[in-house]
Coordinates of C-alpha atoms in Angstrom, one line a residue:
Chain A
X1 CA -17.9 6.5 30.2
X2 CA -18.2 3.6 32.6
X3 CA -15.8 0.5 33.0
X4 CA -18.1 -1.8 30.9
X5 CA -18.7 0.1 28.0
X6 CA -14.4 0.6 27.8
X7 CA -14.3 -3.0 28.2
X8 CA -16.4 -3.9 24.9
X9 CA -14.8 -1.3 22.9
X10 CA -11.5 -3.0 23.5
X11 CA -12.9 -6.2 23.4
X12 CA -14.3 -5.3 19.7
X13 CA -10.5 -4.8 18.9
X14 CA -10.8 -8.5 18.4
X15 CA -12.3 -10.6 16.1
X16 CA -13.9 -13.1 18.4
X17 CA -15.4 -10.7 20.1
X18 CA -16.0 -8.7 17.1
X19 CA -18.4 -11.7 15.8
X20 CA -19.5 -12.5 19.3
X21 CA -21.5 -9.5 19.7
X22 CA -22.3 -8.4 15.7
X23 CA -20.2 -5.3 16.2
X24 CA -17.5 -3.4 14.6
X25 CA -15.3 0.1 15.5
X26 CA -15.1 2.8 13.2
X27 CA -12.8 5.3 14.2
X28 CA -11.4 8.7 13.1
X29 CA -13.0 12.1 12.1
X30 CA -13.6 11.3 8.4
X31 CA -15.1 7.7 8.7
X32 CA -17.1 8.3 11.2
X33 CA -18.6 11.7 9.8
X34 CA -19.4 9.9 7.1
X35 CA -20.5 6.7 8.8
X36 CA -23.6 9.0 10.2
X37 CA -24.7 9.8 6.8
X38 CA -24.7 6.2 5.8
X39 CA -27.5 3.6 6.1
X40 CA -25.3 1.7 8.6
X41 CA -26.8 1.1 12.2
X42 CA -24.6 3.1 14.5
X43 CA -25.3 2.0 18.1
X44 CA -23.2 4.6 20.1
X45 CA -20.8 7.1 19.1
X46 CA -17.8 8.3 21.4
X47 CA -16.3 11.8 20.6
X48 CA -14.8 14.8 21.9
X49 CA -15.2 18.1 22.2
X50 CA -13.0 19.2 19.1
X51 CA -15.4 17.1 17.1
X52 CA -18.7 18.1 19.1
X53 CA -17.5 22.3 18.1
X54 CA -17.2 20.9 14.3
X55 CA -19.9 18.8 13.9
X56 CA -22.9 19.9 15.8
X57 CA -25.5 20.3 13.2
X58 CA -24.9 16.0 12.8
X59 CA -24.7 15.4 16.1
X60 CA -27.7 17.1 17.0
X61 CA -29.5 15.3 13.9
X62 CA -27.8 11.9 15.7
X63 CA -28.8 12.9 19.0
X64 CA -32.8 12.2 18.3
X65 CA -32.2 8.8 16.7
X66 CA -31.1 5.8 19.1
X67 CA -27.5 6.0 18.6
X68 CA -26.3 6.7 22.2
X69 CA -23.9 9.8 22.5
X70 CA -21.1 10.0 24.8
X71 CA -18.5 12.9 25.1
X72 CA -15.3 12.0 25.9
X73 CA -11.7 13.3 26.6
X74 CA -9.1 12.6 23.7
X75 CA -7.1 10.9 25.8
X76 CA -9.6 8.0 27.3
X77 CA -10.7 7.5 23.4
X78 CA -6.7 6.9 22.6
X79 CA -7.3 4.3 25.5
X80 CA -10.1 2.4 24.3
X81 CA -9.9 2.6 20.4
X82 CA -7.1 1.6 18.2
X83 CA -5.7 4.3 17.0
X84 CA -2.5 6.2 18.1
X85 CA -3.7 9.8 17.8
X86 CA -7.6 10.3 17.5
X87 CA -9.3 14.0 19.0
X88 CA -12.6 12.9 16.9
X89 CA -14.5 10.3 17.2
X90 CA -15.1 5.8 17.4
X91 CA -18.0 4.3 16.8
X92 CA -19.5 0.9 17.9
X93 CA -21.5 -0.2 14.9
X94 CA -23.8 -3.0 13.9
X95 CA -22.6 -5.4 11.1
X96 CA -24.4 -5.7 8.6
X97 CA -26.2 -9.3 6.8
X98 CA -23.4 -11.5 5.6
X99 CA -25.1 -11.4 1.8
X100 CA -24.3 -11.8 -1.6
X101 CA -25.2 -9.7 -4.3
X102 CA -26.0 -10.1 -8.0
X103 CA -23.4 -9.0 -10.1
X104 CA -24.5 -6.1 -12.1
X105 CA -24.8 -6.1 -15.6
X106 CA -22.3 -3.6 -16.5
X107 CA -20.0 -4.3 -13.6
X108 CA -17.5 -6.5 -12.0
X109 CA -17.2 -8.3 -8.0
X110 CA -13.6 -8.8 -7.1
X111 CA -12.9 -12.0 -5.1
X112 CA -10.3 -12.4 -2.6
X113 CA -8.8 -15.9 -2.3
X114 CA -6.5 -15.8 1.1
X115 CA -5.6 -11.7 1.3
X116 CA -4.2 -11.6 4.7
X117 CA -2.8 -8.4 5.1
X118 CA -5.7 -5.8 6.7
X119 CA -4.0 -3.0 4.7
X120 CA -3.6 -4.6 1.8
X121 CA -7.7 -5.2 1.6
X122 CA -8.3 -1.6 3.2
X123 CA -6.6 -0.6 -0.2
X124 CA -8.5 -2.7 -2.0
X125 CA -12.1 -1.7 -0.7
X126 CA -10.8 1.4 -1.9
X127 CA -9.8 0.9 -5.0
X128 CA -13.2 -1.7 -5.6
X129 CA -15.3 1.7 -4.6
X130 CA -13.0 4.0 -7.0
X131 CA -13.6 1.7 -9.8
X132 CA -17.5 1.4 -8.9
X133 CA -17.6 -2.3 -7.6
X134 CA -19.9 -2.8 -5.3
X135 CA -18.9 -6.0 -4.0
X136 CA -16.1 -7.8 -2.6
X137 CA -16.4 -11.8 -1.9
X138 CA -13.8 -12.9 0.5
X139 CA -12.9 -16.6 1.1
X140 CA -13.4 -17.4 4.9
X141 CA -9.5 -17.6 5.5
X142 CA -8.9 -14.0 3.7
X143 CA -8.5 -11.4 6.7
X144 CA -11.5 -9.5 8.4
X145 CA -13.3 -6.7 6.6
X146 CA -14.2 -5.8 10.3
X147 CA -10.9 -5.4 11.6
X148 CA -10.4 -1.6 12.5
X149 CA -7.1 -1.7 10.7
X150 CA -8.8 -2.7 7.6
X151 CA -11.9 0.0 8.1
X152 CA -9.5 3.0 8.4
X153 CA -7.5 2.3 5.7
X154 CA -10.8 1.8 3.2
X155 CA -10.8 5.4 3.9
X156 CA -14.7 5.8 4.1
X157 CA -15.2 3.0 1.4
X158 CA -16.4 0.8 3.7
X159 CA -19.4 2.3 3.3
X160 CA -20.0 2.0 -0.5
X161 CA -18.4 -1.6 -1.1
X162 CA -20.2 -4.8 1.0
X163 CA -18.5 -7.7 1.7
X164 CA -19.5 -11.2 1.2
X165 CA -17.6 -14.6 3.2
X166 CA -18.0 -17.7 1.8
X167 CA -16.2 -20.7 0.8
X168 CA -15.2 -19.9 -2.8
X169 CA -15.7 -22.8 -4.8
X170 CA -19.7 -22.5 -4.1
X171 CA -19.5 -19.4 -5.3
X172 CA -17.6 -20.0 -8.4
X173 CA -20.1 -23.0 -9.5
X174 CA -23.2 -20.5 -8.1
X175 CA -21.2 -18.0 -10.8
X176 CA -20.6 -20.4 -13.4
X177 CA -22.2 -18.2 -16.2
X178 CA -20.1 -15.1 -15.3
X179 CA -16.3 -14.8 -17.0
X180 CA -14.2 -15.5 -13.9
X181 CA -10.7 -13.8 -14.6
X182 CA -7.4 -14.2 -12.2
X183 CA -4.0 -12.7 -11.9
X184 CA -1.6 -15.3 -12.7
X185 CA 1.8 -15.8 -13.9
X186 CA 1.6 -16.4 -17.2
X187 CA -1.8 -15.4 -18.1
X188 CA -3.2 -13.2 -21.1
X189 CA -1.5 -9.6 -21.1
X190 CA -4.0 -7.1 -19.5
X191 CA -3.2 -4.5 -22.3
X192 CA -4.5 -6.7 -25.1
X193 CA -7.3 -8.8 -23.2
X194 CA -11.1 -8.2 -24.2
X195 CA -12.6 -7.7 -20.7
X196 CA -16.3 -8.3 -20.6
X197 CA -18.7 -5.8 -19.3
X198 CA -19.9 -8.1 -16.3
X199 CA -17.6 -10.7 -14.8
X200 CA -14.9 -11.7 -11.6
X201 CA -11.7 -11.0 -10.6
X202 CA -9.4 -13.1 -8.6
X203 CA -6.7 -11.5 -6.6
X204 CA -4.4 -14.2 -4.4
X205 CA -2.6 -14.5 -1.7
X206 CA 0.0 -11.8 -0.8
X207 CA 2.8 -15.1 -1.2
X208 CA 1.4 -18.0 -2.9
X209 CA -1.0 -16.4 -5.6
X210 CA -4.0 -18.1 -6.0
X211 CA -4.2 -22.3 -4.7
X212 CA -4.1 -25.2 -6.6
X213 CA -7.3 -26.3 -5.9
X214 CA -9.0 -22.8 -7.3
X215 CA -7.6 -22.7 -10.5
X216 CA -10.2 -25.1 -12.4
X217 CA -12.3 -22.2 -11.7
X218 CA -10.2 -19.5 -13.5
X219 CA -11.3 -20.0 -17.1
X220 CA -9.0 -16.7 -17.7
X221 CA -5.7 -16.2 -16.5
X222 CA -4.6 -12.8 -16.9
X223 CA -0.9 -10.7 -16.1
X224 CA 0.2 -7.0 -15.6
X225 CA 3.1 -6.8 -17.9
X226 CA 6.2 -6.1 -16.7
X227 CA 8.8 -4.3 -18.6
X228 CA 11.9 -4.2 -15.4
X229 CA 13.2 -6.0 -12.8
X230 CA 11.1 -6.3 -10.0
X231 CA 9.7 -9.8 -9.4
X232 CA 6.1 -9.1 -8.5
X233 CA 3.6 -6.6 -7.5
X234 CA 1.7 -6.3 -4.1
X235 CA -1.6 -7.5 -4.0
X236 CA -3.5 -3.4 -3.8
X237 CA -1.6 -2.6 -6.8
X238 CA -2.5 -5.4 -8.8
X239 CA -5.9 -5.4 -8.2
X240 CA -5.9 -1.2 -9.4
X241 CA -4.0 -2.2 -12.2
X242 CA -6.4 -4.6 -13.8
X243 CA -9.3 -2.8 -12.1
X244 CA -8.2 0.4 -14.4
X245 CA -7.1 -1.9 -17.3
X246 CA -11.4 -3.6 -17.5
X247 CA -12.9 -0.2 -17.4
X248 CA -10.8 1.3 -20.3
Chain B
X1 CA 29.7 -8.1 17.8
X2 CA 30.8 -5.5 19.8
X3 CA 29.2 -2.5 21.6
X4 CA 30.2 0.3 19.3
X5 CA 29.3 -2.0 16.1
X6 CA 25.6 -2.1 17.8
X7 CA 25.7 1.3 18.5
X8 CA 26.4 2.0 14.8
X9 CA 23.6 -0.2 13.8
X10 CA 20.8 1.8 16.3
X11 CA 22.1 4.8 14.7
X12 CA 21.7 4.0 11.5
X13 CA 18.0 3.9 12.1
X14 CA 17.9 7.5 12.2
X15 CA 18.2 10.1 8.8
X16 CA 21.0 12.3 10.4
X17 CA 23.5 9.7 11.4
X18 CA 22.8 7.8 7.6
X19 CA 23.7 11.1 6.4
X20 CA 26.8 11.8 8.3
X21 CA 28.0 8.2 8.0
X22 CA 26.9 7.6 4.4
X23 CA 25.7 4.4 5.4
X24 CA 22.3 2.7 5.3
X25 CA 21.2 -0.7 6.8
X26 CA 19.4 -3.6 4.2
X27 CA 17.6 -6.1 6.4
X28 CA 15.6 -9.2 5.8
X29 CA 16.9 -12.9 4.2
X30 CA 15.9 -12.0 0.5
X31 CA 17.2 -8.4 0.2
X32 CA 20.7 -9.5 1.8
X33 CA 21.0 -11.9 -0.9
X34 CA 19.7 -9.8 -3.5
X35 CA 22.1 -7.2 -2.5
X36 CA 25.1 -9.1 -2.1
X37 CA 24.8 -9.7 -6.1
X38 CA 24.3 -6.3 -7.1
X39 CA 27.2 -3.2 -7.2
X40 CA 26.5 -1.7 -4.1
X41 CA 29.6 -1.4 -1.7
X42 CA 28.3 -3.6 1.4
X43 CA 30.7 -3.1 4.4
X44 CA 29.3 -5.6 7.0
X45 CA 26.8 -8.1 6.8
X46 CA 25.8 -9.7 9.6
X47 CA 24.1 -13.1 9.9
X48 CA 22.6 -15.8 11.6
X49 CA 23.6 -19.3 11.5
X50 CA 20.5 -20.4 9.8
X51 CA 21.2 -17.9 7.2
X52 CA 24.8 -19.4 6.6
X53 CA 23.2 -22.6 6.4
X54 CA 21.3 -21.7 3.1
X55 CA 23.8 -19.5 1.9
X56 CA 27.0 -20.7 2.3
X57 CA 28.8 -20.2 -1.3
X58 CA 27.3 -16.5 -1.2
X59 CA 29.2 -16.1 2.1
X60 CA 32.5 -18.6 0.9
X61 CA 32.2 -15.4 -2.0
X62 CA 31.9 -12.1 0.1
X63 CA 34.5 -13.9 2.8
X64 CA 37.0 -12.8 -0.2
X65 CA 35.9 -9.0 -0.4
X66 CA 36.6 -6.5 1.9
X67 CA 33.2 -6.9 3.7
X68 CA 33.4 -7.5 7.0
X69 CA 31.0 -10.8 7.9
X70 CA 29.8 -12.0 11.8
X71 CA 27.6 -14.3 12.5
X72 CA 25.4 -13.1 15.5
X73 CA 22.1 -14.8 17.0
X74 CA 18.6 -13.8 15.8
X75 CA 18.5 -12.4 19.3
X76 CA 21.3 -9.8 19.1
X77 CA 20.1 -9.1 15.2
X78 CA 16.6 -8.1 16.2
X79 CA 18.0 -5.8 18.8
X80 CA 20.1 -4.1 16.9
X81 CA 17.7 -3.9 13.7
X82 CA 14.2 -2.5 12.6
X83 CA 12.3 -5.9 11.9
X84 CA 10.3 -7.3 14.6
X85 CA 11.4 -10.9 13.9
X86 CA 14.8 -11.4 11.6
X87 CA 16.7 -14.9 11.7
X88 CA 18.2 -14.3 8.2
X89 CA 20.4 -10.9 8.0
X90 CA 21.2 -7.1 8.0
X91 CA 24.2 -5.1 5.9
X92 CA 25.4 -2.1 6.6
X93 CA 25.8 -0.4 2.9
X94 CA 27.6 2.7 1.5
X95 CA 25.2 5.2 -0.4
X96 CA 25.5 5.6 -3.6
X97 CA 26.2 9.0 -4.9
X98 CA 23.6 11.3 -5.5
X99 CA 23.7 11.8 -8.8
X100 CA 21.3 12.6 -11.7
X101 CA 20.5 10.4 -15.1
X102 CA 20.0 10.8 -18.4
X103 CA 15.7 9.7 -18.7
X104 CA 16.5 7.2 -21.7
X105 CA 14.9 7.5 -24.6
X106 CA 12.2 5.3 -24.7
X107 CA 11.5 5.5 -21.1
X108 CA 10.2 7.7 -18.1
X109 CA 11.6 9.6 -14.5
X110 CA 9.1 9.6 -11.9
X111 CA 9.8 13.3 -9.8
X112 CA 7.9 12.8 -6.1
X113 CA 7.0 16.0 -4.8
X114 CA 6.7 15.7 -1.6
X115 CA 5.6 12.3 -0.6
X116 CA 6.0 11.6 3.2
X117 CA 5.3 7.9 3.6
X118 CA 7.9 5.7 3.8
X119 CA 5.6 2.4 2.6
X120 CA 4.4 4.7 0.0
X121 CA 7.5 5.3 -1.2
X122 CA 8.9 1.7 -1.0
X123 CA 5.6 0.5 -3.4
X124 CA 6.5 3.0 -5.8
X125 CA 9.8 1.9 -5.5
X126 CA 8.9 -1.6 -6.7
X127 CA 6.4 -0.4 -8.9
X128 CA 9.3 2.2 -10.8
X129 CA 11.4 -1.3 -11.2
X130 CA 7.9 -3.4 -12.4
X131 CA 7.3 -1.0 -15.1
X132 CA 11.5 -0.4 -16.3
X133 CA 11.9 3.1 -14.8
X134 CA 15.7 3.7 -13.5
X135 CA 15.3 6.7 -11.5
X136 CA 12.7 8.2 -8.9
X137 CA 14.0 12.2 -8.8
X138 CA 12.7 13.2 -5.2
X139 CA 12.3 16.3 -3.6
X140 CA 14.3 17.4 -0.6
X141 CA 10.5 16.8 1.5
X142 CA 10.3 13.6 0.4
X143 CA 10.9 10.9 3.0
X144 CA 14.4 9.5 3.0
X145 CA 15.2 6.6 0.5
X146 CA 17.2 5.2 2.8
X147 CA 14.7 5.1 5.7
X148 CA 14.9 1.1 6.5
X149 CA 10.8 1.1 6.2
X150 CA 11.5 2.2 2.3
X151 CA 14.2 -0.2 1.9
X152 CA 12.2 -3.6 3.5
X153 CA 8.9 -2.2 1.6
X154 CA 11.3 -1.7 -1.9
X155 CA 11.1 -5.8 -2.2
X156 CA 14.7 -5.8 -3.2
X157 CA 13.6 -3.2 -6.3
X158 CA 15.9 -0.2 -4.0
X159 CA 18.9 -1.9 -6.0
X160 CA 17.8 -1.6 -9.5
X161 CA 16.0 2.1 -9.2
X162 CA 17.8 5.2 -8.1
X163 CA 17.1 8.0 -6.2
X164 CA 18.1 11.7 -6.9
X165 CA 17.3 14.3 -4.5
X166 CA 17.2 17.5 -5.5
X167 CA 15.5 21.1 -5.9
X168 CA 12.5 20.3 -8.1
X169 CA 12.2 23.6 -10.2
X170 CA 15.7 23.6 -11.3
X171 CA 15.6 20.0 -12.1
X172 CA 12.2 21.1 -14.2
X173 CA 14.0 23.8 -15.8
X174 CA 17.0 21.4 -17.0
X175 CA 14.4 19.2 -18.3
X176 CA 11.9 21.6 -20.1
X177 CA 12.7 19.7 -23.4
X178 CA 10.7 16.3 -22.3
X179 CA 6.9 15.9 -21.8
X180 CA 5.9 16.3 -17.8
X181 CA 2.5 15.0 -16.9
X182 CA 1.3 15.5 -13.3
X183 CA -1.2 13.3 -11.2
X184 CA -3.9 16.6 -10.7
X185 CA -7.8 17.1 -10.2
X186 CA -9.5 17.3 -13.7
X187 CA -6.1 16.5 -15.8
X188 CA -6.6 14.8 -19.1
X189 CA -8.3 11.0 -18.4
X190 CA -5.1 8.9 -18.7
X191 CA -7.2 6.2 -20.9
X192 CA -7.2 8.3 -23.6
X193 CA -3.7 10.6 -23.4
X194 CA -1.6 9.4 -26.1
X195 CA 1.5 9.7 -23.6
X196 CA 5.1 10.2 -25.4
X197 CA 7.9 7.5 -25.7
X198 CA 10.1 9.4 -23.2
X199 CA 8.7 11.6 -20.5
X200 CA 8.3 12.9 -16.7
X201 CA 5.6 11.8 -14.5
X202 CA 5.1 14.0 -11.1
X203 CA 3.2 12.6 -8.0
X204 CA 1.9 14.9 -5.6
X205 CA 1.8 14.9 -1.9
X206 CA -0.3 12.0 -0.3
X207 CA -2.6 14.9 1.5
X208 CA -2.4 18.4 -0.8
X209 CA -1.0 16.7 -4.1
X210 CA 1.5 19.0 -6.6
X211 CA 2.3 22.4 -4.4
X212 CA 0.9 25.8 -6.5
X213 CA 4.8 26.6 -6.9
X214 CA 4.9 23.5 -9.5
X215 CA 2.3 23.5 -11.4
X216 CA 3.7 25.9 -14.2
X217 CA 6.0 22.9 -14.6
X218 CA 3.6 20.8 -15.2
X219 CA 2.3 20.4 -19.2
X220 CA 0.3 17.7 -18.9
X221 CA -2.2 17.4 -16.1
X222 CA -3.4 14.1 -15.9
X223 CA -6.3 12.0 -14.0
X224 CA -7.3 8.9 -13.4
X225 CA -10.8 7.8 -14.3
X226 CA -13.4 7.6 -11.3
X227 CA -16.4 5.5 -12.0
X228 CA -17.6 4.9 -8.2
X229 CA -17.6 7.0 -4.8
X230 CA -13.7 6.9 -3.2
X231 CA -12.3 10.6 -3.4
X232 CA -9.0 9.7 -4.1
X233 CA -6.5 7.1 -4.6
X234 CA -3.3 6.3 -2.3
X235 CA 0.1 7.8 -3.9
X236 CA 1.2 4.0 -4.6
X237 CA -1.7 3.1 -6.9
X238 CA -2.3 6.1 -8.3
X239 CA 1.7 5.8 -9.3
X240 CA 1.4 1.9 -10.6
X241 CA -1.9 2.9 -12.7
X242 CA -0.3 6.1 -14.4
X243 CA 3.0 3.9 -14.5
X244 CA 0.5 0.8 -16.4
X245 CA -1.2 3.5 -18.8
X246 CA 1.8 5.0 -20.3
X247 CA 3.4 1.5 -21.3
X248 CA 0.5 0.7 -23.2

């Protein structure tokens, strides 16, 4: 693996960088397993022997496509990639189109109005692709889906869920039609509100909730009752909570 | 602050020396405060000068205890600490005893067998407190309560929820009279199980869920409702949406 190719997996660490080139990491056994079943373009994948002796029916399927292969020690892909402990695989990956999708009929998006935390939307993708939503619009200051923290923690659900960066209230008014619901303080109980079969969710910020200038777009407020002490709940949970609670 | 003070504080990060000591640390501006309100016996907080600036009366009150109080720079406090960055506080607090409840009667216990994750457990903490549950009954695997990772991730919640570590199958045995569901593959869809006033809910291992040895203790399997492509949900939310449908 030569100095240059090292140097833009690192660089890809970054988000700069990251939108510089139109590229993204996906790392671990798992993800990346299942990246090469996907319909993403993978441009080169790094792995090592361990993972060549377990996967060589795919990587022999990978090898007459144009996705370069490069084996590699476990040690120089520790170097290069972000994770701690990896004797699999990274992948340097094209993003894909920055697009919105219609709503479907019978199904929800989930928007994300300022999430920072890249675990906290990791979780999220995951629980949006438990709960069969297929998309995820993100206001432009929420953190990057691309960020490799965020990608391993989606556990694989990157693949199912797209996401969609915008600024939000364009998309409301675009959206106008739809129900557009949002976990508030003080909103409609979840047990007793009549979701609709197609419509938005708005999930906050990790601190402040959901800004001032957002809420004329909220026609429903809902709230996760709480029955003890605790004064809130993190962002992940929420959104499972009310995701479970509109497909009862 | 002296040397052997800091010394006691490094230590404290670790399980064995919380468990010889009986002592746990409680770190972060919010929790401090929080704590310094509730029951527990604190023996030493230490504190920066910001922190006595916005809490003065609190201190004026614990100056007449028998906790021992030193202000210290934010310097020396994230030395001797686990957070990263910390110009607020950390107490040094005596464990409560380990000691069993009675579930109440219109309420739940939540038994975690085997859950390893310290953030996992913290969120579940919170969430246990969200939804009114006193007591989390842990198995000996389980990841220490007191870990300072489960005590920052708690939210504050570690002071209004218990822990009780014990042998699981004994503690099954003693409670064979109440209802215990499990979080399993194929269970009963928790949307439609018509769960009891009082009860026991058991989450699994994040990796291998309930062990074989448990699941005769377990009377009602229970599931979560999938309706996209994820293959499982993190401990946390599976925990919080369980936790939502039961207080229905």
């Amino acid at each position: 693996m030569n100095k240059s190719l090292q140097k833009l997996i690192k660089a890809l660490h970054q988000k700069k960088y990251r939108q510089e080139e139109g590229l993204f990491l996906v790392e671990g056994e798992k993800s990346v397993v299942e990246l090469l079943s996907s319909t993403l373009l993978t441009k080169a994948v790094f792995f090592t022997q361990n993972f060549a002796l377990q996967h060589s029916n795919l990587l022999q399927k990978i090898a007459k496509t144009d996705t370069e292969l490069w084996q590699i020690s476990a040690t120089v892909l520790e170097q290069v990639g972000t994770l701690q402990s990896n004797d699999a695989a990274l992948a340097v990956v094209e993003m894909p189109e920055n697009k919105v999708l219609l709503c479907p009929q019978n199904s929800y998006q989930i928007v994300l109005a300022d999430v920072r935390d890249p675990g906290n939307l990791g979780t999220i993708i995951r629980i949006a692709d438990w709960y069969g939503i297929h998309q995820i619009v993100c206001s432009l200051s929420t953190v990057d889906w691309y960020n490799p923290k965020v990608i391993i923690s989606s556990m694989g659900s990157f693949l199912r869920v797209q996401p969609y960066y915008c600024e939000l209230p364009a998309y409301f008014e675009q959206n106008a039609h739809l129900p557009i619901y949002g976990a508030l303080m003080n909103g409609a109980n979840v047990h007793t509100v009549q979701f609709a079969p197609q419509g938005i969710i708005v999930i906050g910020n990790e601190s402040n909730g959901i800004s001032t200038d957002l809420l004329k777009y909220i026609k429903y407020p809902i709230t996760i009752p709480r029955f003890g002490g605790a004064e809130s709940l993190n962002a992940g949970i929420a959104t499972a909570v009310i995701c479970d609670n509109l497909r009862r």
